[in-house]
XYZ file of C-alpha atoms in Angstrom:
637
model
C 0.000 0.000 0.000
C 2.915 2.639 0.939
C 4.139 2.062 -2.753
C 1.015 2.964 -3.938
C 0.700 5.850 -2.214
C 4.467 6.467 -2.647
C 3.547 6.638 -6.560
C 0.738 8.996 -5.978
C 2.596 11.585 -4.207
C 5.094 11.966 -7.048
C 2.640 11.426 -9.833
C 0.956 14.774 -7.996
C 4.095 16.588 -7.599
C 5.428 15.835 -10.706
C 1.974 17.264 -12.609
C 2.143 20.283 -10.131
C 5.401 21.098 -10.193
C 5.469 20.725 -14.587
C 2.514 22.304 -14.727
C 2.892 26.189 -12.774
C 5.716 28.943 -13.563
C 6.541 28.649 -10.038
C 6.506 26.004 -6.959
C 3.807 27.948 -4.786
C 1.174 24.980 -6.160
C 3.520 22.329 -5.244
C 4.574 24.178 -1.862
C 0.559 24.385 -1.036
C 0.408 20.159 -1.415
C 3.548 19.229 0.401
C 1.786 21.927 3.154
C -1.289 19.720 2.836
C 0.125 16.669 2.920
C 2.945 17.258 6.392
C -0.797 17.219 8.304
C 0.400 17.655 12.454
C 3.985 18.447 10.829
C 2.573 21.690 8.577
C 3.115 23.955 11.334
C 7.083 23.408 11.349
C 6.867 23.860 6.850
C 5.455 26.998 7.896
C 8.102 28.754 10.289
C 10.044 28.024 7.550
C 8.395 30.086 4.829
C 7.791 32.893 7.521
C 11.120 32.987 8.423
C 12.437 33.590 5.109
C 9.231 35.862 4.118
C 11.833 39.592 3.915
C 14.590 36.985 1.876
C 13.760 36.590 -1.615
C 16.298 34.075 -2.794
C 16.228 31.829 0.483
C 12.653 32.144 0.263
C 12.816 30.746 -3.346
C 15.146 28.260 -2.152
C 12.836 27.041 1.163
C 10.103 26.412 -1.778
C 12.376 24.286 -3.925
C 13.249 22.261 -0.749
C 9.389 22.032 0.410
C 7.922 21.543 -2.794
C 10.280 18.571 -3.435
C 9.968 17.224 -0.401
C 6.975 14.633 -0.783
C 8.366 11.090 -1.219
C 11.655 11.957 0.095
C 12.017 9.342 3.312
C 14.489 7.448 5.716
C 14.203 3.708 6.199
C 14.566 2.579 10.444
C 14.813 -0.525 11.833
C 16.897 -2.237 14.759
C 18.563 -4.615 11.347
C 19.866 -1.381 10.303
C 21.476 -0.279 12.896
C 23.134 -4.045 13.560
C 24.733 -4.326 10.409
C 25.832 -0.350 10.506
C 27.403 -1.215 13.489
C 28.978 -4.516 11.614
C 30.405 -1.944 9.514
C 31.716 0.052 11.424
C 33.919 -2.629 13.702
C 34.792 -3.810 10.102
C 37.280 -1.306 9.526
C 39.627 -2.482 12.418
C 39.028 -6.317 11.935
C 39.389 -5.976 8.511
C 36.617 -8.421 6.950
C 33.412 -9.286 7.765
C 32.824 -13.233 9.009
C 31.234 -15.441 5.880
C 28.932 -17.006 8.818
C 27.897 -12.823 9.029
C 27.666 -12.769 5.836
C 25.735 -15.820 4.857
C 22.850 -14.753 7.576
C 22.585 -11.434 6.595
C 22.648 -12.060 2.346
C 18.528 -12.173 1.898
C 18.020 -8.994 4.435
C 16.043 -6.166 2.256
C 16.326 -2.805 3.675
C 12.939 -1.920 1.672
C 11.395 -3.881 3.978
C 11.948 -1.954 7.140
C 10.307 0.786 8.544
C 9.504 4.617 6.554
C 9.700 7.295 8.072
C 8.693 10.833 5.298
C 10.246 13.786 5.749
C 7.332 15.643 5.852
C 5.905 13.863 8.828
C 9.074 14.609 10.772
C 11.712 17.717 9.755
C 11.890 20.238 12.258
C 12.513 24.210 10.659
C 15.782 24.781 12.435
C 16.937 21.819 10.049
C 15.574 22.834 7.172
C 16.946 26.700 8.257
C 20.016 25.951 9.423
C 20.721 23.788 5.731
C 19.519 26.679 3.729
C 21.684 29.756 5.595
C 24.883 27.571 5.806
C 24.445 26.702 2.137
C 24.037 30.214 0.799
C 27.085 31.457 3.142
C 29.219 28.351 1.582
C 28.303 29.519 -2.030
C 28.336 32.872 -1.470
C 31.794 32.865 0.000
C 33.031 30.731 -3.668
C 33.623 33.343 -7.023
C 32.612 30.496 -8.812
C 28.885 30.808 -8.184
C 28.421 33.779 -10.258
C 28.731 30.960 -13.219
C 26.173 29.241 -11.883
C 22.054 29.354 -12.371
C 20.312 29.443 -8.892
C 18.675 26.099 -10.363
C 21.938 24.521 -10.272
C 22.135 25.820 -6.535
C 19.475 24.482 -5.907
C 19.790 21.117 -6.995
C 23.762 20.281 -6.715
C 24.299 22.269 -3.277
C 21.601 23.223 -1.586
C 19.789 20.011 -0.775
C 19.972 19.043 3.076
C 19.503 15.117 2.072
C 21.134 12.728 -0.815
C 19.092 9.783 -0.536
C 16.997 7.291 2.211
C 19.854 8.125 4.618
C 18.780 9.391 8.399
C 17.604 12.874 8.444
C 20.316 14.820 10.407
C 22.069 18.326 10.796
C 25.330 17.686 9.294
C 26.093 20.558 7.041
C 27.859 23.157 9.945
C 29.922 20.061 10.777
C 31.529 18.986 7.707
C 31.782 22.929 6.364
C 33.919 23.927 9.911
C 36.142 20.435 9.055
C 36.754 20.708 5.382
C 36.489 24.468 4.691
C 40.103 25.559 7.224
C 41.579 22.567 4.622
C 40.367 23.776 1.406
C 41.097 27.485 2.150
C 44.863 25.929 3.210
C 45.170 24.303 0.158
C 43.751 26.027 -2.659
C 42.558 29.627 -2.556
C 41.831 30.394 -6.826
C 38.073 30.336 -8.695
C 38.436 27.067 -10.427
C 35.968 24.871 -8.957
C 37.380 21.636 -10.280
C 40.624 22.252 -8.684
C 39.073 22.931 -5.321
C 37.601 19.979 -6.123
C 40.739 18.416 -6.838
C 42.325 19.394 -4.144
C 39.547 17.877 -1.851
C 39.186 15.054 -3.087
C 42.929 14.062 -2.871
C 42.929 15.498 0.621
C 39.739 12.585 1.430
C 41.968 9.528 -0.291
C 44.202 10.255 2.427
C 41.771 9.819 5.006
C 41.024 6.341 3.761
C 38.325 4.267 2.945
C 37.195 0.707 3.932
C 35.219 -0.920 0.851
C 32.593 -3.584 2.080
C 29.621 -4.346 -0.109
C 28.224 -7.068 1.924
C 24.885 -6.169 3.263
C 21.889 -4.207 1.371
C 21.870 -0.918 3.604
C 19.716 2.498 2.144
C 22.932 5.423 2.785
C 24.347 5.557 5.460
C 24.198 9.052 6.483
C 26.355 12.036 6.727
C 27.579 11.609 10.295
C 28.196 8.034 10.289
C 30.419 8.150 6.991
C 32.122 11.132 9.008
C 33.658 9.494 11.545
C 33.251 5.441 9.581
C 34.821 5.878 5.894
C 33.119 2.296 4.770
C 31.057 0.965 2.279
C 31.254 0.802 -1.163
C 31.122 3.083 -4.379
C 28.290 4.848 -3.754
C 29.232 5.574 -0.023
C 32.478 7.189 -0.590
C 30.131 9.266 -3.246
C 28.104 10.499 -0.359
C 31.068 11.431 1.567
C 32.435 13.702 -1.469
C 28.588 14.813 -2.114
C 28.415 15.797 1.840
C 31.732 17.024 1.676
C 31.653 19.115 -1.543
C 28.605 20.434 -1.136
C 29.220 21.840 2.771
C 32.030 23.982 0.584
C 29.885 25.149 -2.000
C 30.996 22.907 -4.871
C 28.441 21.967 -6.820
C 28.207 18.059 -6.904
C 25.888 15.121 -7.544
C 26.066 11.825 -7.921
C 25.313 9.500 -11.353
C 25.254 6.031 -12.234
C 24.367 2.976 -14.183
C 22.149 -0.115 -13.158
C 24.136 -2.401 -14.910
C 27.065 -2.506 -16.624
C 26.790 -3.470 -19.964
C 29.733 -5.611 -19.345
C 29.939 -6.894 -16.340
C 27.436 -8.005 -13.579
C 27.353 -5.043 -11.408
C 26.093 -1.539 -10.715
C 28.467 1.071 -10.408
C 28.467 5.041 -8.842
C 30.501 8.054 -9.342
C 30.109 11.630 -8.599
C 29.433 14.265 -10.806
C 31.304 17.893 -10.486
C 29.057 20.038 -12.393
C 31.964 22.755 -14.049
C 31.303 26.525 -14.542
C 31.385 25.311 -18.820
C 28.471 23.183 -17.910
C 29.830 19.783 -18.519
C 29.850 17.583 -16.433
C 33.459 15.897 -14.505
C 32.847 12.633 -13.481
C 35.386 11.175 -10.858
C 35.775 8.884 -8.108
C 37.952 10.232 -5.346
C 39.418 6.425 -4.011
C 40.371 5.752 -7.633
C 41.875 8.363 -9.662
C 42.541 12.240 -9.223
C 40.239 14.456 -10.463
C 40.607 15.891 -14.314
C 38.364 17.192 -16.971
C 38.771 15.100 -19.453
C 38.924 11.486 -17.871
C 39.528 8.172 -19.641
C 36.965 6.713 -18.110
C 37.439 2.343 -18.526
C 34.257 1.206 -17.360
C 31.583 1.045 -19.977
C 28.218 2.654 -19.365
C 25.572 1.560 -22.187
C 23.134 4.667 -20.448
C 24.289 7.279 -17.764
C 21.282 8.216 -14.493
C 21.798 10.899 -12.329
C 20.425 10.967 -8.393
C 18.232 14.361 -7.578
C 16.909 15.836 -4.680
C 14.028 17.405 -7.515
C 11.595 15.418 -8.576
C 11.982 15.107 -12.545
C 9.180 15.632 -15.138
C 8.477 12.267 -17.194
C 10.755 11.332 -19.691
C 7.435 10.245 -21.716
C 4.253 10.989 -21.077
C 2.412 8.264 -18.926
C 5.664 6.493 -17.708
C 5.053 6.638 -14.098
C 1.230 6.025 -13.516
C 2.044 2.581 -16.189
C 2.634 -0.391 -13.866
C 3.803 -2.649 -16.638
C 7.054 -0.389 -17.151
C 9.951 -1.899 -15.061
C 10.265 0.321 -11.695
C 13.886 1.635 -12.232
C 12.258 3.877 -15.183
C 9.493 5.312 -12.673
C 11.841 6.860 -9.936
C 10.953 10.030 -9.604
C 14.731 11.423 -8.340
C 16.581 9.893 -11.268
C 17.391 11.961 -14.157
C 18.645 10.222 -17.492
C 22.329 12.802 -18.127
C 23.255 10.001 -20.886
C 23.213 13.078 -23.038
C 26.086 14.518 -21.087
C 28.152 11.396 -21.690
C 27.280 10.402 -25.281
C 25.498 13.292 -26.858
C 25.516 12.426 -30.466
C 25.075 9.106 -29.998
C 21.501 7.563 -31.317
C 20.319 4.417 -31.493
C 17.262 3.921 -34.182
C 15.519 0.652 -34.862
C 12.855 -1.184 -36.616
C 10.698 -4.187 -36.125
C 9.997 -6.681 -39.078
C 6.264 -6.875 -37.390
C 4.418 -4.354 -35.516
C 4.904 -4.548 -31.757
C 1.361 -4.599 -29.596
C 3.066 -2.813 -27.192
C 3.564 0.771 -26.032
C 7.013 0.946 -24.627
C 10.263 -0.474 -26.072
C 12.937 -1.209 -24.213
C 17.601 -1.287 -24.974
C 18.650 -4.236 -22.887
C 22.234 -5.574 -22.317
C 22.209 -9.260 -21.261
C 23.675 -10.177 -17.600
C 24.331 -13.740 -18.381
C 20.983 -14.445 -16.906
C 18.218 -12.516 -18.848
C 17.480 -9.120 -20.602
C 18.121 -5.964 -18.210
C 16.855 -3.391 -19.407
C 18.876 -0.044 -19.523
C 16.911 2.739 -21.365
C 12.691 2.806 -22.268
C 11.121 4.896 -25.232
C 8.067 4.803 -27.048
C 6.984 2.968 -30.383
C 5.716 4.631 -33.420
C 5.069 1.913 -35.305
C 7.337 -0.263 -36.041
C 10.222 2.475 -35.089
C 11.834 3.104 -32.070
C 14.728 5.633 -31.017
C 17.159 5.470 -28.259
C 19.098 9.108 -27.926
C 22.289 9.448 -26.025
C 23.699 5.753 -26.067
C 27.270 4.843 -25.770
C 28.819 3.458 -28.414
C 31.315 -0.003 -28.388
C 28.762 -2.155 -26.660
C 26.215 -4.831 -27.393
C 22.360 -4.144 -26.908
C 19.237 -5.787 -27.337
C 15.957 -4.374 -28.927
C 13.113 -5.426 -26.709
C 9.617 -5.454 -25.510
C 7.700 -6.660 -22.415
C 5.744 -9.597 -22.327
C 4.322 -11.114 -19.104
C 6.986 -9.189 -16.977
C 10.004 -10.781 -19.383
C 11.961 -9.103 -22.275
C 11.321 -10.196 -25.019
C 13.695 -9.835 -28.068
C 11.950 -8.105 -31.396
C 15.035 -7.689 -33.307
C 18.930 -9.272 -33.212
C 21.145 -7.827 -31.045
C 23.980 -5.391 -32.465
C 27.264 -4.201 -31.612
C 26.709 0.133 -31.521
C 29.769 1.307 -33.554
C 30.160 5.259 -33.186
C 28.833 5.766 -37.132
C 27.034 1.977 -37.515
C 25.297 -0.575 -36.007
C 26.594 -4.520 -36.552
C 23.868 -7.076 -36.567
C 24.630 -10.590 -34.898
C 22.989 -12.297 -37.590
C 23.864 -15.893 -37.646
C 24.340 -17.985 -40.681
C 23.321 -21.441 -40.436
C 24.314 -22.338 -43.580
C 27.865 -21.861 -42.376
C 29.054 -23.556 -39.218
C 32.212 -24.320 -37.528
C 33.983 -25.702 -34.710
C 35.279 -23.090 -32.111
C 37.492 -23.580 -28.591
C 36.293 -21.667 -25.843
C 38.140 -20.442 -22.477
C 36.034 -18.625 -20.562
C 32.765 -17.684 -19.783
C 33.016 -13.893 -18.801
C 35.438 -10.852 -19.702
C 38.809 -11.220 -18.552
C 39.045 -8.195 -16.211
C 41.573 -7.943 -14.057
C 42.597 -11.367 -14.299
C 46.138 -10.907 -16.184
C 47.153 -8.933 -13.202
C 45.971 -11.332 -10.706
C 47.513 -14.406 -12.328
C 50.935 -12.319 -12.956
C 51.310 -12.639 -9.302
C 52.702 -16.097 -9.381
C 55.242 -15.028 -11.707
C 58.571 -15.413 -10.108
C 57.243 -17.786 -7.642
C 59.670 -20.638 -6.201
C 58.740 -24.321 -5.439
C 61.764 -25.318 -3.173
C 62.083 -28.759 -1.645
C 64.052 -30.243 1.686
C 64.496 -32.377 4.447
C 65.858 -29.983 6.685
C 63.118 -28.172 8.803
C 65.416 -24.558 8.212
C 65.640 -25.588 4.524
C 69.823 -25.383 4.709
C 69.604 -28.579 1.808
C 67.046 -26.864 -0.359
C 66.296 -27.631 -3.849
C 64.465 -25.898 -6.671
C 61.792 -28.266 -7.788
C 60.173 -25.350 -10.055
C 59.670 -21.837 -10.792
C 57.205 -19.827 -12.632
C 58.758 -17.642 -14.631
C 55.897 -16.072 -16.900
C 52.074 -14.978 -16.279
C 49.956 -17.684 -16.903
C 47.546 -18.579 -19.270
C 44.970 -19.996 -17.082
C 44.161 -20.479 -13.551
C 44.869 -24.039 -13.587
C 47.978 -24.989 -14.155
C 50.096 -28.492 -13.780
C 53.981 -27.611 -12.552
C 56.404 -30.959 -12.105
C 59.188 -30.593 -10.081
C 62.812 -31.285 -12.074
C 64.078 -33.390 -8.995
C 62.718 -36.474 -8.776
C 63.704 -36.984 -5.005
C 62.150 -37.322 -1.332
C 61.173 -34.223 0.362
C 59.214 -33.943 3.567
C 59.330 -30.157 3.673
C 57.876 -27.798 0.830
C 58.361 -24.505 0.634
C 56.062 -21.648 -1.683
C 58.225 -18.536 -1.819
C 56.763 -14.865 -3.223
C 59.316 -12.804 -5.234
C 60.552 -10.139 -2.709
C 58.361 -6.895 -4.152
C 54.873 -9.364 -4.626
C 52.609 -10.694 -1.884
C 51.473 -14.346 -2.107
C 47.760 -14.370 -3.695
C 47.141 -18.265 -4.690
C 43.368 -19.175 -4.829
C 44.445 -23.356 -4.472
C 47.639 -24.961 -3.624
C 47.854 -28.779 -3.995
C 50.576 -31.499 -3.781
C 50.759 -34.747 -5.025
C 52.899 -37.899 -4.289
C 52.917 -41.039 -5.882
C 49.267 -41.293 -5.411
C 48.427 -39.052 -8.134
C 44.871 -39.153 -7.427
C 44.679 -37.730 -3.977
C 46.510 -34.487 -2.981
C 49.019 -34.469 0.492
C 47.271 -32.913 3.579
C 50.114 -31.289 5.186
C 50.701 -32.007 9.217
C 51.619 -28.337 9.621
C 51.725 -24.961 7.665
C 54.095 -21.694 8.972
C 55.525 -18.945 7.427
C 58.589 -17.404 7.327
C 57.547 -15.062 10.145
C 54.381 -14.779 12.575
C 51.167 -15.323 10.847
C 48.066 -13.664 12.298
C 44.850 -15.357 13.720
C 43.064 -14.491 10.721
C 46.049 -15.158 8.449
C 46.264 -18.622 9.883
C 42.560 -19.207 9.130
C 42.556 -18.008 6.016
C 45.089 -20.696 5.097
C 42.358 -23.190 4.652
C 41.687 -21.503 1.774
C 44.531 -22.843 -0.520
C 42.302 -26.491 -0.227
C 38.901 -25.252 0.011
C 37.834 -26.754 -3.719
C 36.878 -22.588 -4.141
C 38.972 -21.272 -7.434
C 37.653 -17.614 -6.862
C 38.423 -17.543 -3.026
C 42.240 -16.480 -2.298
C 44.769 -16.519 0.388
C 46.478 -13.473 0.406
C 49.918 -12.881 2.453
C 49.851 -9.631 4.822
C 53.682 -8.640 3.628
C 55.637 -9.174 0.018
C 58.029 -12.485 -0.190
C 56.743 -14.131 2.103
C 57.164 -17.868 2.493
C 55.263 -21.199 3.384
C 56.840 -24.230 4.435
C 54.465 -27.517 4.406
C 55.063 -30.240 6.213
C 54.146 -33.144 4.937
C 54.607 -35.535 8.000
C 57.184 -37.948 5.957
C 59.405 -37.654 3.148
C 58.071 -39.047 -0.455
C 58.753 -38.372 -3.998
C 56.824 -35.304 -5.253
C 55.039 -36.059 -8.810
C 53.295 -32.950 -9.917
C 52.077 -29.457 -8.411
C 48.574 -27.707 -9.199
C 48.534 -23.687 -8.952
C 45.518 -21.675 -9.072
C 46.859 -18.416 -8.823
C 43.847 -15.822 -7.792
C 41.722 -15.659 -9.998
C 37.615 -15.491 -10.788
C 36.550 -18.963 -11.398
C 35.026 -18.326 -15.207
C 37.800 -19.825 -17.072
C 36.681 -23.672 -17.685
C 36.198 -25.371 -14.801
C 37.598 -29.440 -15.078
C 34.501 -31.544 -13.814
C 32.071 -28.593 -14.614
C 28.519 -29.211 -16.839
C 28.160 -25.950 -19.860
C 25.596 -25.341 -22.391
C 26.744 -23.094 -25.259
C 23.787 -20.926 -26.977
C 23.452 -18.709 -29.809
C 20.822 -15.533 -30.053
C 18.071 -16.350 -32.933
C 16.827 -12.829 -32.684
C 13.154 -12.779 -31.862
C 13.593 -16.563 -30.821
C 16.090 -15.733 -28.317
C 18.492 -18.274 -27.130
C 19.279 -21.375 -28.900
C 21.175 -24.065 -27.170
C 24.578 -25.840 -29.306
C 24.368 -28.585 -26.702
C 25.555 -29.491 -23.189
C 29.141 -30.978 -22.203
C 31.419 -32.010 -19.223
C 34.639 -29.906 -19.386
C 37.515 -32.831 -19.132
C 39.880 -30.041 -19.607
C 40.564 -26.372 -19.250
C 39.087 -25.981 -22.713
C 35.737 -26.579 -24.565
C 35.321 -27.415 -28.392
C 31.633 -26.894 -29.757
C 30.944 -27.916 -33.693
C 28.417 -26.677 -35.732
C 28.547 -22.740 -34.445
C 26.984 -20.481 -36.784
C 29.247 -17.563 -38.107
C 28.291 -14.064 -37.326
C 26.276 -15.731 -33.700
C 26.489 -13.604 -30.758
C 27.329 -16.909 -28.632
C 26.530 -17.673 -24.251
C 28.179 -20.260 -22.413
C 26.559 -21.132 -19.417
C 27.729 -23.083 -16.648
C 25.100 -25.291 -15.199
C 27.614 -26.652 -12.330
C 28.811 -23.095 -10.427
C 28.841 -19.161 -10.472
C 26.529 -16.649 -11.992
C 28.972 -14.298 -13.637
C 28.294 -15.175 -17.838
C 28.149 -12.522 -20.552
C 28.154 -13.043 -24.247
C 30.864 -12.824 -26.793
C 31.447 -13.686 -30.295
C 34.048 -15.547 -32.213
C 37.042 -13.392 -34.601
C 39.534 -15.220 -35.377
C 39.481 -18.312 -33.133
C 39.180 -16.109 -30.501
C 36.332 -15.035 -28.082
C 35.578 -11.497 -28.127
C 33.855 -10.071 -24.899
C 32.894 -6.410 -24.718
């Protein structure tokens, strides 16, 4: 029921605040609907009644502020708490983990703003932020709808209602006057943001949590992306920078959502930057593909079409009413127009990218006809044309690769087939880096416990392939001790370790495991990971070079080593059940066939040419993304 209501409020505000030259009609509901609360709305207003501007400014805030809420509950404040001791212990427990994973924040209790805010809040926000942008000569560049929207709100999201502008503008304003003292906002912003990596920041995405709130991220830098956004929005903001934050549901590429914020510069464009990652610049190479680009607002945004909010068969994502589509400050001349071979009985289309699991979709627009546009899409990626159909996406054209002046149809040829060899399952990433940590790597053997008769049984001496790889020692000799030796500038990072006698079957369980100095409590836990028959989880070594000995009770004759360096588990996995598919267009998926991967490769005959091709892994994991064949090779984007 609160959703439907939820929906009504902004369907109201949205019509009243599109709909008049000014926001006295939408002031007059939010009045109407505060109820017991109207009385504090209206100190407010009288208080600014001689101050044009703030006055102007108190409406914005008011007439905004249906729909705008904070989610309570005793859960919440647990796993904030978790958080917080998080930073000192370093990780949170898997049991932790585990019995926390289904927890839904949405769930808990909601409390509107317009029930509860007191006027010295709401006051004390609007002076502090006029005397913050007031004191910048940057401002001048600035409409007072920008003001209003990228500095002056007193909230970002569902986090806990709370004075915390006067605090963060009396820390951070002595700094950025120390530091920088010119008119270019981005290099204040620089500045700033450099001056915040150095104050750290614990990433944890392990529970579901609405924001966490200006003065717990004060004093508690933990979280993930979009926490260390709200730190630079809180932060930023208290100085008179003007700042939001944008984003994408899901990467077009890989299975995740991703924040960043946005400096909005005095040229009007938009500086996107992460302050953990990167410094600030105005021109960034940005790595991470997009596909469409949404912006958070405190204002409630008019419809991007007509209808799109009150239609309950459009996906919810496209009928928030605080999200703003700024694709077209990313990829503005970059268009997207298609056609159906049949008409579509359906009102909205939809661009989808495919998360190895089904059809997300990314951007909505109407059909005229058989035609459908998509403005402001980024180029280099691979979409699907869709419609909805009993609350699934359903495919009503192949899916294409968007070049920057064409668009390549994966159009597959069954008249022409071939055999291909497939690796992997999902884009490589990052997992050249993590692999090249075993390089230089030493495999010493000995009888002596101090390892005074040492010798080299084998030595990796360039980056891997694969994760799983087969080393045989050169010394075919008994060894009770084994030792696993990092080069001196890399840390040990080796997702499964296993040694094998003459009994080639069945790996040696060591008696004992040390390292070449004092392992700690959770460093001596996480040992068990080397055997835990988990490729993608890791042990890690605290310093560079270190060393592991193994005992293995009694000497024997070593006849072969297996090395998983870290790594994410989608290369083939031996023992593992796949299904290869290709997309028929409006008859979706096709399966090639299932197979048991007896190797660390897969061979599939009778692939069409030009197929946009999914392997799926029936056995493990849920990160899968589709590629296509050039060359021999697979091609993810």
């Amino acid at each position: 029921m609160w959703l439907y209501n939820y929906l009504c409020v902004v369907i109201v505000c949205c019509t009243l605040l599109s709909c008049t030259g000014n926001l006295q009609e939408g002031v007059q509901y939010a009045l109407q609907q505060a109820g017991e609360n109207r009385g504090e709305l209206s100190k407010i207003l009288k208080y600014y009644q001689n101050q044009p501007e703030k006055l102007k400014a108190a409406r914005f805030l008011i007439a905004n502020m249906p729909a705008h809420r904070t989610y309570v509950g005793k859960e919440i404040d647990s796993l904030k708490q978790m958080k917080k001791e998080s930073i000192q212990k370093g990780r949170i427990s898997d049991e932790i983990v585990a019995h926390w994973k289904t927890f839904n924040y949405s769930s808990s209790q909601v409390v509107e703003d317009i029930d509860v805010i007191k006027a010295d809040i709401l006051i004390e926000n609007i002076d502090l932020a006029f005397e913050a942008w007031e004191k910048r000569s940057w401002s001048k560049q600035y409409s007072f709808e920008d003001f209003c929207e990228y500095v002056l709100p007193y909230r970002i999201g569902d986090e806990p209602l709370e004075k915390w502008r006067r605090i963060y503008y009396e820390r951070y304003s002595p700094v950025l006057d120390s530091l920088y003292q010119g008119n270019d906002v981005v290099e204040a912003a620089r500045v700033m943001a450099n001056y915040l990596k150095e104050e750290g920041f614990t990433n944890h995405t392990d529970f579901n949590l609405p924001h966490l709130g200006a003065l717990f991220l004060l004093e508690n830098r933990v979280g993930y992306c979009r926490d260390n956004c709200d730190i630079a929005t809180y932060v930023m903001r208290s100085l008179g920078i003007p700042i939001t934050m944008d984003f994408y549901e899901m990467s077009p590429s890989y299975n995740s959502r991703h924040f960043w914020s946005a400096l909005i510069d005095t040229t009007g464009l938009v500086v996107p930057f992460n302050y953990i990652e990167r410094e600030i610049v105005r021109r960034p190479q940005e790595e991470r593909k997009k596909g469409k680009v949404y912006r958070t607002c405190y204002g409630i945004q008019p419809e991007k079409y007509s209808g799109l909010y009150t239609d309950k068969e459009v996906p919810a994502f496209f009928r928030r009413p605080f999200m703003k589509d700024a694709s077209d400050e990313y990829f503005p001349e970059s268009n997207v127009k298609l056609e159906s071979n049949e008409a579509i009985d359906k009102h909205w289309g939809y661009l989808c990218v495919f998360t190895g699991t089904e059809l997300q979709p990314i951007d909505i627009s109407e059909f005229h006809g058989k035609k459908i546009e998509f403005p402001n899409v980024e180029p280099g990626l691979i979409y699907f044309p869709a419609f909805r159909k009993a609350g699934k996406m359903k495919t009503f054209s192949y899916p294409f690769l968007l070049k920057e002046d064409s668009m390549e149809y994966f159009i597959p040829d069954t008249t022409r087939k071939r055999c291909v060899m497939l690796t992997r399952k999902y884009p490589i990433g990052r997992n050249p880096m993590f692999l090249g940590t075993a390089v230089g790597v030493k495999i010493e053997g000995a009888n002596r416990k101090d390892f005074r008769d040492a010798e080299l049984l084998c030595q990796v001496v360039d980056t891997p392939k694969i994760n799983y790889n087969i080393l045989f020692p050169t010394v075919q000799k008994k060894f009770r001790y084994v030792r696993y030796s990092a080069p001196e500038e890399k840390q040990i990072q080796v997702g499964e370790w296993y040694m094998y006698g003459i009994d080639t079957e069945t790996a040696i369980a060591p008696e004992k495991i040390w390292a070449n100095h004092p392992l700690s409590d959770i460093h001596k836990k996480i040992l068990s990971l080397l055997t835990d028959d988990d490729w993608s989880s890791f042990y890690m070594s605290a310093v560079k070079g270190e060393q592991l000995i193994f005992d293995l009770g009694i000497p024997q004759i070593l006849s072969h080593f297996i090395l998983i360096p870290r790594n994410d588990d989608n290369y083939i996995h031996l023992g593992d059940r796949y299904e290869l598919f290709y997309h028929g267009g409006i008859k979706g998926w096709i399966s090639l066939g299932k197979q048991i991967a007896e190797g660390t490769e897969l061979y599939y005959e009778g692939v069409p040419d030009g197929a946009l091709l999914w392997l799926h892994n029936h056995t493990r994991g849920k990160e899968e993304r589709c590629f296509y064949m050039k060359d021999g090779k697979q091609l993810f984007i």
